[in-house]
């Protein structure tokens, strides 16, 4: 059985099936990205001044985004020519154009991957007074370090959160007393899940027995529930084990014990919870100008030269604003503009202490090199590698939020990663389809060139749409 | 949609020109956002910049849709589908923003 | 069930030789690309999910009616007891879980697949005279996407966390925070719900694209737009609703998935506390964003649920009144306006969130406007009955019951359209009653009607009439027994999420509904008065009895495959539309000869015609008709 209008267009609609199908699919894609764009607008306009962090507009490397835009546009042009080639019946030419398209697509993904990598290795920390430092966490200190000797698990849940945070290079052996017998365990997760079903069975059996007794003799005093052990304490057989746990998974900790969100309780001793942070940028836009001198971040940095440099940079910017608004236009300066945006103290510091001639190739160095210093050219160009690092040690209670610049860092990052990630998935999908046509399309081409041309056209339409989405993504994510 | 290969070949030049336009559009968008000469509203990023940038993006995407995706000589049915889609997408965006920035925000 | 003798008969034997090479079993029944087989697969899976969703509801109704008694049967199952309290009673957590999954399963895994997947797939290509769907392999992919989504949803019940439990709407931030304490956040019901939804949405998108493309491009020669049966029109509009409304929910689900797994704060505002502690997230998001995206889908989704029901009923009514559908054209335009308007009414679900006055005025207006096309549709059906000599076949019974039931559901929705009234009725049983009148005795009755109506097309046998009546009458009474008291309770202020049926709220629960020492009062609690809360027992008992009332249907369904009355022609109902011009059951490729359409879809009792119906593919002149008979 043949489906009609698979290759030739239907007269009254003028369309063959796949073309109609792809346009319907693109319509749903318009709604998909429409939903994302409206989320973007909703989140951005919904920012409450003074409560939410302002929308960052200068965190992307524009040249990379610019390059990627051009690459995608080029690939879009190439796809048209690939389709023309196959329409003309030239298979080799088609393959050549298609290769160019795929090259562009892979190039695009590579640049995207590079950008993602940089984001994931760059950190930001909001302190309790909302001053923000950006830079790099040193020595894994974003996690709470703990040395455990034993762990208590509620087996009815069967959840073993602590296991996720045990340092990877350790082998764990535990002893636990079950029904008066000492049992050795090497695989905690499977032990916990087997205990879960065992204990739950015991509880159920006990219940059934009590209910049966009650049914038999409703007037008698109800039986007491049997005492069933639900929590077991696993004692480490060998050396104590080291944990470094993410804050959000720890519900409470003290010098002696640490509890996880699922109720796992580890006993031992706290190794450290101070965050070591190499500061690249200081951002005080959440703090009113009058209080910026007392910001917590200055106490932590404890270096008057840095603060002076930062103040100078801010004042210079304020002067610019005052000139723009007050002098040139006679308007009051908006409060938003009165606060300084992020200033790259790394560079300030370097200017101040350049003479020291300190050289070093420390962690975080690269991240700095790529970090942006845009619009606030305070010092002259600084030779990389000729500066001190500003490393602060932040007690955990002074931290409000700490994360790398991944999706969790803020709503901008969240929507950036979601939108570009989904767009990237579309690129990958396009690569798969176009690559399939390029390498395996010849059989169909020889059999029915028109059918093959239709397929290429349809895939091309999809590819143009991917390009079209990026044309909007570039300005809203990179520029504004 | 042109059907014969000869007819399509005539468009080749047009495709290159559109490609060049798209390149130029991208350069202008960056310029609008980054050069102070184009700062029409206020220094830095302003509403004007955003409007300009999105306008250029719209022009670019229209070019892609019309020329590369051959919407300029597509069948009426496709137009109908797309008009509906754009209506709903636009309605979604506008109404969501409208509800966020409602001028009469009652205090319940 | 008078089968007409004037149709061209194709007895089964005549074209047994059409299937020269029988495909292997797995290709014919499992990974089939035949739209009819896929439709049947959809139908069976969806019916199973409907039954499962019904079971969840029965457990919930136990908790509502008897919050202080152990649940029978289930409390004996050891593996189930972790969800019960120490006395074997339903816990709030279980109630929430079943409540959320009842909604999800019924809407996304039951009715949409049955209405749009099964009937849309099976009937649409037949009615437009197409050999198959436009993209048969895509069709198969869409079924298997649905299947995977369903399996993911089912798997979530057996995780330590249980299935999703924050309502079928899955509002953030509650949905984001629930069950995140498990060491694997991925393997929690709440996360799998989102994952399952992504599969279900993809399935619906593929299916809808396929249906639309089929309707636009594969119509038989002569099948112009205004000759399409109304069923096809409704499917077309439903398809567009699915294609355009589902992607925003996909976005919402992906963003909630990010919130749960990647720690983003799309829906989490700044300064959100969890157990009195500041949540370790950046904040800056907005919970209303989720609601906007969710209801942008979920309101059109309501029409996705109801339009196929309209579609089925409009096929059955003219067939059984033996007169044309009244106002075919106005119905077509109405259904288009309905689809159009359904996209701009969504915020009427969000009055309680404190949306501003001008916004609620806008949505109030559009909501009231959308009732106009709905009423036109319903009125047209009602008028179609007028003056006809109605054959009360079993499908017709369900179809006629649909009209008042949907009418009640629709009219009780009007008060909810208004901001002020909605503030009082929001999240009460009134809303539940309203919505369920639309989908339960509304859509589900229409779906039953459809099953009874098209059953002989596939099997060549009729479903039993006696069992059909045994199915219909109790169902009709019991459906009203469940949902009518909900309006009363809802207006008294009963909240839908109270797992004890409102017992904890004495002032509401003990309002007197009927005074006096009546026999009925004695039955309920031996007291003098009947209180509002006693209605819970009426509703719950009706619900359980309704389950029993489905037994005749199940028996009928399976027994009729083997023992039903054989049809004596391919067109047992004497219908005009093209699906009855195929052999029984339709072979792969459907039509023996490509049908040519000469007339509109509902030419019943045309004056001067020798039979009381004129099939769409019957040539206009007598000679033509005879010539065609000869060639066949």
PDB file of N, CA and C in Angstrom, chain C residues 201-270:
ATOM      1  N   UNK C 201       3.764  14.236  26.133  1.00  0.00           N
ATOM      2  CA  UNK C 201       3.594  15.425  25.311  1.00  0.00           C
ATOM      3  C   UNK C 201       4.162  15.162  23.925  1.00  0.00           C
ATOM      4  N   UNK C 202       5.348  14.549  23.881  1.00  0.00           N
ATOM      5  CA  UNK C 202       5.935  14.254  22.575  1.00  0.00           C
ATOM      6  C   UNK C 202       5.004  13.353  21.780  1.00  0.00           C
ATOM      7  N   UNK C 203       4.430  12.358  22.463  1.00  0.00           N
ATOM      8  CA  UNK C 203       3.513  11.451  21.788  1.00  0.00           C
ATOM      9  C   UNK C 203       2.321  12.212  21.220  1.00  0.00           C
ATOM     10  N   UNK C 204       1.734  13.075  22.031  1.00  0.00           N
ATOM     11  CA  UNK C 204       0.568  13.819  21.564  1.00  0.00           C
ATOM     12  C   UNK C 204       0.925  14.718  20.401  1.00  0.00           C
ATOM     13  N   UNK C 205       2.119  15.329  20.469  1.00  0.00           N
ATOM     14  CA  UNK C 205       2.532  16.219  19.379  1.00  0.00           C
ATOM     15  C   UNK C 205       2.638  15.453  18.074  1.00  0.00           C
ATOM     16  N   UNK C 206       3.332  14.303  18.140  1.00  0.00           N
ATOM     17  CA  UNK C 206       3.507  13.517  16.917  1.00  0.00           C
ATOM     18  C   UNK C 206       2.150  13.069  16.388  1.00  0.00           C
ATOM     19  N   UNK C 207       1.297  12.600  17.298  1.00  0.00           N
ATOM     20  CA  UNK C 207      -0.014  12.123  16.878  1.00  0.00           C
ATOM     21  C   UNK C 207      -0.823  13.235  16.241  1.00  0.00           C
ATOM     22  N   UNK C 208      -0.767  14.418  16.844  1.00  0.00           N
ATOM     23  CA  UNK C 208      -1.586  15.518  16.349  1.00  0.00           C
ATOM     24  C   UNK C 208      -1.095  15.983  14.983  1.00  0.00           C
ATOM     25  N   UNK C 209       0.225  16.072  14.830  1.00  0.00           N
ATOM     26  CA  UNK C 209       0.775  16.480  13.534  1.00  0.00           C
ATOM     27  C   UNK C 209       0.298  15.509  12.457  1.00  0.00           C
ATOM     28  N   UNK C 210       0.327  14.238  12.812  1.00  0.00           N
ATOM     29  CA  UNK C 210      -0.074  13.204  11.877  1.00  0.00           C
ATOM     30  C   UNK C 210      -1.536  13.346  11.479  1.00  0.00           C
ATOM     31  N   UNK C 211      -2.385  13.555  12.458  1.00  0.00           N
ATOM     32  CA  UNK C 211      -3.819  13.655  12.167  1.00  0.00           C
ATOM     33  C   UNK C 211      -4.096  14.868  11.291  1.00  0.00           C
ATOM     34  N   UNK C 212      -3.463  15.996  11.629  1.00  0.00           N
ATOM     35  CA  UNK C 212      -3.714  17.210  10.843  1.00  0.00           C
ATOM     36  C   UNK C 212      -3.241  17.006   9.410  1.00  0.00           C
ATOM     37  N   UNK C 213      -2.010  16.491   9.269  1.00  0.00           N
ATOM     38  CA  UNK C 213      -1.478  16.304   7.915  1.00  0.00           C
ATOM     39  C   UNK C 213      -2.367  15.348   7.129  1.00  0.00           C
ATOM     40  N   UNK C 214      -2.856  14.295   7.795  1.00  0.00           N
ATOM     41  CA  UNK C 214      -3.725  13.341   7.114  1.00  0.00           C
ATOM     42  C   UNK C 214      -4.991  14.018   6.632  1.00  0.00           C
ATOM     43  N   UNK C 215      -5.602  14.801   7.513  1.00  0.00           N
ATOM     44  CA  UNK C 215      -6.875  15.419   7.142  1.00  0.00           C
ATOM     45  C   UNK C 215      -6.669  16.406   5.999  1.00  0.00           C
ATOM     46  N   UNK C 216      -5.578  17.160   6.059  1.00  0.00           N
ATOM     47  CA  UNK C 216      -5.385  18.179   5.024  1.00  0.00           C
ATOM     48  C   UNK C 216      -5.022  17.532   3.690  1.00  0.00           C
ATOM     49  N   UNK C 217      -4.154  16.541   3.732  1.00  0.00           N
ATOM     50  CA  UNK C 217      -3.576  16.090   2.471  1.00  0.00           C
ATOM     51  C   UNK C 217      -4.128  14.773   1.926  1.00  0.00           C
ATOM     52  N   UNK C 218      -4.763  13.975   2.730  1.00  0.00           N
ATOM     53  CA  UNK C 218      -5.139  12.649   2.235  1.00  0.00           C
ATOM     54  C   UNK C 218      -6.641  12.487   2.034  1.00  0.00           C
ATOM     55  N   UNK C 219      -7.363  13.583   1.928  1.00  0.00           N
ATOM     56  CA  UNK C 219      -8.794  13.440   1.692  1.00  0.00           C
ATOM     57  C   UNK C 219      -9.036  12.817   0.322  1.00  0.00           C
ATOM     58  N   UNK C 220     -10.062  12.010   0.255  1.00  0.00           N
ATOM     59  CA  UNK C 220     -10.377  11.338  -1.005  1.00  0.00           C
ATOM     60  C   UNK C 220     -10.836  12.365  -2.029  1.00  0.00           C
ATOM     61  N   UNK C 221     -10.767  12.028  -3.310  1.00  0.00           N
ATOM     62  CA  UNK C 221     -11.244  12.960  -4.331  1.00  0.00           C
ATOM     63  C   UNK C 221     -12.697  13.327  -4.055  1.00  0.00           C
ATOM     64  N   UNK C 222     -13.010  14.602  -4.165  1.00  0.00           N
ATOM     65  CA  UNK C 222     -14.376  15.046  -3.941  1.00  0.00           C
ATOM     66  C   UNK C 222     -14.678  15.379  -2.496  1.00  0.00           C
ATOM     67  N   UNK C 223     -13.779  15.012  -1.592  1.00  0.00           N
ATOM     68  CA  UNK C 223     -14.027  15.315  -0.177  1.00  0.00           C
ATOM     69  C   UNK C 223     -13.566  16.741   0.093  1.00  0.00           C
ATOM     70  N   UNK C 224     -14.432  17.692  -0.235  1.00  0.00           N
ATOM     71  CA  UNK C 224     -14.077  19.087   0.011  1.00  0.00           C
ATOM     72  C   UNK C 224     -14.261  19.386   1.485  1.00  0.00           C
ATOM     73  N   UNK C 225     -13.778  20.562   1.891  1.00  0.00           N
ATOM     74  CA  UNK C 225     -13.799  20.883   3.332  1.00  0.00           C
ATOM     75  C   UNK C 225     -15.206  20.799   3.902  1.00  0.00           C
ATOM     76  N   UNK C 226     -16.186  21.322   3.170  1.00  0.00           N
ATOM     77  CA  UNK C 226     -17.525  21.355   3.741  1.00  0.00           C
ATOM     78  C   UNK C 226     -18.257  20.021   3.570  1.00  0.00           C
ATOM     79  N   UNK C 227     -17.600  19.044   2.967  1.00  0.00           N
ATOM     80  CA  UNK C 227     -18.201  17.711   2.933  1.00  0.00           C
ATOM     81  C   UNK C 227     -17.631  16.820   4.023  1.00  0.00           C
ATOM     82  N   UNK C 228     -16.630  17.339   4.761  1.00  0.00           N
ATOM     83  CA  UNK C 228     -16.038  16.529   5.827  1.00  0.00           C
ATOM     84  C   UNK C 228     -17.081  16.241   6.894  1.00  0.00           C
ATOM     85  N   UNK C 229     -17.130  15.023   7.378  1.00  0.00           N
ATOM     86  CA  UNK C 229     -17.984  14.779   8.539  1.00  0.00           C
ATOM     87  C   UNK C 229     -17.526  15.662   9.694  1.00  0.00           C
ATOM     88  N   UNK C 230     -18.450  16.014  10.565  1.00  0.00           N
ATOM     89  CA  UNK C 230     -18.090  16.905  11.665  1.00  0.00           C
ATOM     90  C   UNK C 230     -17.022  16.285  12.548  1.00  0.00           C
ATOM     91  N   UNK C 231     -17.029  14.965  12.646  1.00  0.00           N
ATOM     92  CA  UNK C 231     -16.011  14.253  13.409  1.00  0.00           C
ATOM     93  C   UNK C 231     -14.619  14.703  12.977  1.00  0.00           C
ATOM     94  N   UNK C 232     -14.424  14.764  11.660  1.00  0.00           N
ATOM     95  CA  UNK C 232     -13.103  15.113  11.143  1.00  0.00           C
ATOM     96  C   UNK C 232     -12.753  16.554  11.485  1.00  0.00           C
ATOM     97  N   UNK C 233     -13.742  17.422  11.382  1.00  0.00           N
ATOM     98  CA  UNK C 233     -13.499  18.814  11.765  1.00  0.00           C
ATOM     99  C   UNK C 233     -13.055  18.916  13.215  1.00  0.00           C
ATOM    100  N   UNK C 234     -13.772  18.219  14.070  1.00  0.00           N
ATOM    101  CA  UNK C 234     -13.441  18.296  15.489  1.00  0.00           C
ATOM    102  C   UNK C 234     -12.039  17.746  15.729  1.00  0.00           C
ATOM    103  N   UNK C 235     -11.694  16.673  15.012  1.00  0.00           N
ATOM    104  CA  UNK C 235     -10.355  16.112  15.181  1.00  0.00           C
ATOM    105  C   UNK C 235      -9.292  17.096  14.688  1.00  0.00           C
ATOM    106  N   UNK C 236      -9.612  17.793  13.611  1.00  0.00           N
ATOM    107  CA  UNK C 236      -8.663  18.773  13.076  1.00  0.00           C
ATOM    108  C   UNK C 236      -8.396  19.866  14.105  1.00  0.00           C
ATOM    109  N   UNK C 237      -9.472  20.379  14.681  1.00  0.00           N
ATOM    110  CA  UNK C 237      -9.301  21.445  15.672  1.00  0.00           C
ATOM    111  C   UNK C 237      -8.580  20.902  16.904  1.00  0.00           C
ATOM    112  N   UNK C 238      -8.958  19.694  17.336  1.00  0.00           N
ATOM    113  CA  UNK C 238      -8.275  19.090  18.471  1.00  0.00           C
ATOM    114  C   UNK C 238      -6.790  18.957  18.181  1.00  0.00           C
ATOM    115  N   UNK C 239      -6.479  18.524  16.963  1.00  0.00           N
ATOM    116  CA  UNK C 239      -5.070  18.371  16.595  1.00  0.00           C
ATOM    117  C   UNK C 239      -4.330  19.691  16.716  1.00  0.00           C
ATOM    118  N   UNK C 240      -4.958  20.751  16.241  1.00  0.00           N
ATOM    119  CA  UNK C 240      -4.289  22.052  16.343  1.00  0.00           C
ATOM    120  C   UNK C 240      -4.126  22.470  17.801  1.00  0.00           C
ATOM    121  N   UNK C 241      -5.133  22.186  18.612  1.00  0.00           N
ATOM    122  CA  UNK C 241      -5.004  22.527  20.030  1.00  0.00           C
ATOM    123  C   UNK C 241      -3.806  21.808  20.623  1.00  0.00           C
ATOM    124  N   UNK C 242      -3.667  20.517  20.281  1.00  0.00           N
ATOM    125  CA  UNK C 242      -2.560  19.750  20.853  1.00  0.00           C
ATOM    126  C   UNK C 242      -1.222  20.286  20.359  1.00  0.00           C
ATOM    127  N   UNK C 243      -1.139  20.551  19.060  1.00  0.00           N
ATOM    128  CA  UNK C 243       0.140  20.981  18.507  1.00  0.00           C
ATOM    129  C   UNK C 243       0.575  22.313  19.116  1.00  0.00           C
ATOM    130  N   UNK C 244      -0.385  23.197  19.309  1.00  0.00           N
ATOM    131  CA  UNK C 244       0.004  24.538  19.737  1.00  0.00           C
ATOM    132  C   UNK C 244      -0.010  24.717  21.248  1.00  0.00           C
ATOM    133  N   UNK C 245      -0.758  23.908  21.962  1.00  0.00           N
ATOM    134  CA  UNK C 245      -0.857  24.145  23.405  1.00  0.00           C
ATOM    135  C   UNK C 245       0.112  23.291  24.205  1.00  0.00           C
ATOM    136  N   UNK C 246       0.477  22.132  23.681  1.00  0.00           N
ATOM    137  CA  UNK C 246       1.313  21.241  24.484  1.00  0.00           C
ATOM    138  C   UNK C 246       2.755  21.737  24.667  1.00  0.00           C
ATOM    139  N   UNK C 247       3.379  22.356  23.641  1.00  0.00           N
ATOM    140  CA  UNK C 247       4.781  22.747  23.840  1.00  0.00           C
ATOM    141  C   UNK C 247       5.026  23.617  25.076  1.00  0.00           C
ATOM    142  N   UNK C 248       4.161  24.603  25.382  1.00  0.00           N
ATOM    143  CA  UNK C 248       4.435  25.364  26.603  1.00  0.00           C
ATOM    144  C   UNK C 248       4.463  24.493  27.859  1.00  0.00           C
ATOM    145  N   UNK C 249       3.634  23.445  27.897  1.00  0.00           N
ATOM    146  CA  UNK C 249       3.707  22.569  29.073  1.00  0.00           C
ATOM    147  C   UNK C 249       5.014  21.796  29.065  1.00  0.00           C
ATOM    148  N   UNK C 250       5.471  21.442  27.874  1.00  0.00           N
ATOM    149  CA  UNK C 250       6.759  20.761  27.791  1.00  0.00           C
ATOM    150  C   UNK C 250       7.833  21.676  28.380  1.00  0.00           C
ATOM    151  N   UNK C 251       7.751  22.956  28.032  1.00  0.00           N
ATOM    152  CA  UNK C 251       8.682  23.929  28.592  1.00  0.00           C
ATOM    153  C   UNK C 251       8.567  23.946  30.110  1.00  0.00           C
ATOM    154  N   UNK C 252       7.324  24.008  30.590  1.00  0.00           N
ATOM    155  CA  UNK C 252       7.114  24.071  32.035  1.00  0.00           C
ATOM    156  C   UNK C 252       7.693  22.827  32.703  1.00  0.00           C
ATOM    157  N   UNK C 253       7.468  21.667  32.084  1.00  0.00           N
ATOM    158  CA  UNK C 253       7.963  20.421  32.680  1.00  0.00           C
ATOM    159  C   UNK C 253       9.488  20.408  32.670  1.00  0.00           C
ATOM    160  N   UNK C 254      10.084  20.863  31.579  1.00  0.00           N
ATOM    161  CA  UNK C 254      11.549  20.868  31.515  1.00  0.00           C
ATOM    162  C   UNK C 254      12.110  21.810  32.572  1.00  0.00           C
ATOM    163  N   UNK C 255      11.461  22.954  32.751  1.00  0.00           N
ATOM    164  CA  UNK C 255      11.984  23.907  33.725  1.00  0.00           C
ATOM    165  C   UNK C 255      11.810  23.377  35.149  1.00  0.00           C
ATOM    166  N   UNK C 256      10.698  22.679  35.384  1.00  0.00           N
ATOM    167  CA  UNK C 256      10.545  22.106  36.723  1.00  0.00           C
ATOM    168  C   UNK C 256      11.562  20.981  36.947  1.00  0.00           C
ATOM    169  N   UNK C 257      11.829  20.241  35.885  1.00  0.00           N
ATOM    170  CA  UNK C 257      12.856  19.207  35.954  1.00  0.00           C
ATOM    171  C   UNK C 257      14.196  19.839  36.301  1.00  0.00           C
ATOM    172  N   UNK C 258      14.498  20.971  35.684  1.00  0.00           N
ATOM    173  CA  UNK C 258      15.742  21.686  35.994  1.00  0.00           C
ATOM    174  C   UNK C 258      15.728  22.129  37.458  1.00  0.00           C
ATOM    175  N   UNK C 259      14.580  22.626  37.902  1.00  0.00           N
ATOM    176  CA  UNK C 259      14.490  23.061  39.297  1.00  0.00           C
ATOM    177  C   UNK C 259      14.785  21.913  40.248  1.00  0.00           C
ATOM    178  N   UNK C 260      14.289  20.741  39.902  1.00  0.00           N
ATOM    179  CA  UNK C 260      14.475  19.610  40.811  1.00  0.00           C
ATOM    180  C   UNK C 260      15.878  19.019  40.705  1.00  0.00           C
ATOM    181  N   UNK C 261      16.381  18.937  39.493  1.00  0.00           N
ATOM    182  CA  UNK C 261      17.627  18.201  39.307  1.00  0.00           C
ATOM    183  C   UNK C 261      18.856  19.100  39.237  1.00  0.00           C
ATOM    184  N   UNK C 262      18.724  20.269  38.635  1.00  0.00           N
ATOM    185  CA  UNK C 262      19.911  21.109  38.463  1.00  0.00           C
ATOM    186  C   UNK C 262      19.957  22.252  39.466  1.00  0.00           C
ATOM    187  N   UNK C 263      18.995  22.316  40.359  1.00  0.00           N
ATOM    188  CA  UNK C 263      19.028  23.348  41.393  1.00  0.00           C
ATOM    189  C   UNK C 263      18.719  24.747  40.919  1.00  0.00           C
ATOM    190  N   UNK C 264      18.049  24.879  39.766  1.00  0.00           N
ATOM    191  CA  UNK C 264      17.693  26.211  39.309  1.00  0.00           C
ATOM    192  C   UNK C 264      16.508  26.751  40.099  1.00  0.00           C
ATOM    193  N   UNK C 265      16.183  28.026  39.895  1.00  0.00           N
ATOM    194  CA  UNK C 265      15.051  28.609  40.627  1.00  0.00           C
ATOM    195  C   UNK C 265      14.067  29.257  39.685  1.00  0.00           C
ATOM    196  N   UNK C 266      13.668  28.546  38.650  1.00  0.00           N
ATOM    197  CA  UNK C 266      12.674  29.116  37.758  1.00  0.00           C
ATOM    198  C   UNK C 266      11.407  29.500  38.508  1.00  0.00           C
ATOM    199  N   UNK C 267      11.000  28.618  39.407  1.00  0.00           N
ATOM    200  CA  UNK C 267       9.714  28.834  40.073  1.00  0.00           C
ATOM    201  C   UNK C 267       9.882  29.150  41.562  1.00  0.00           C
ATOM    202  N   UNK C 268      11.128  29.395  41.982  1.00  0.00           N
ATOM    203  CA  UNK C 268      11.351  29.609  43.405  1.00  0.00           C
ATOM    204  C   UNK C 268      11.693  31.070  43.659  1.00  0.00           C
ATOM    205  N   UNK C 269      10.835  31.781  44.389  1.00  0.00           N
ATOM    206  CA  UNK C 269      11.112  33.186  44.643  1.00  0.00           C
ATOM    207  C   UNK C 269      12.279  33.362  45.608  1.00  0.00           C
ATOM    208  N   UNK C 270      12.810  34.569  45.652  1.00  0.00           N
ATOM    209  CA  UNK C 270      13.906  34.867  46.565  1.00  0.00           C
ATOM    210  C   UNK C 270      13.430  34.730  48.009  1.00  0.00           C
TER     211      UNK C 270
END
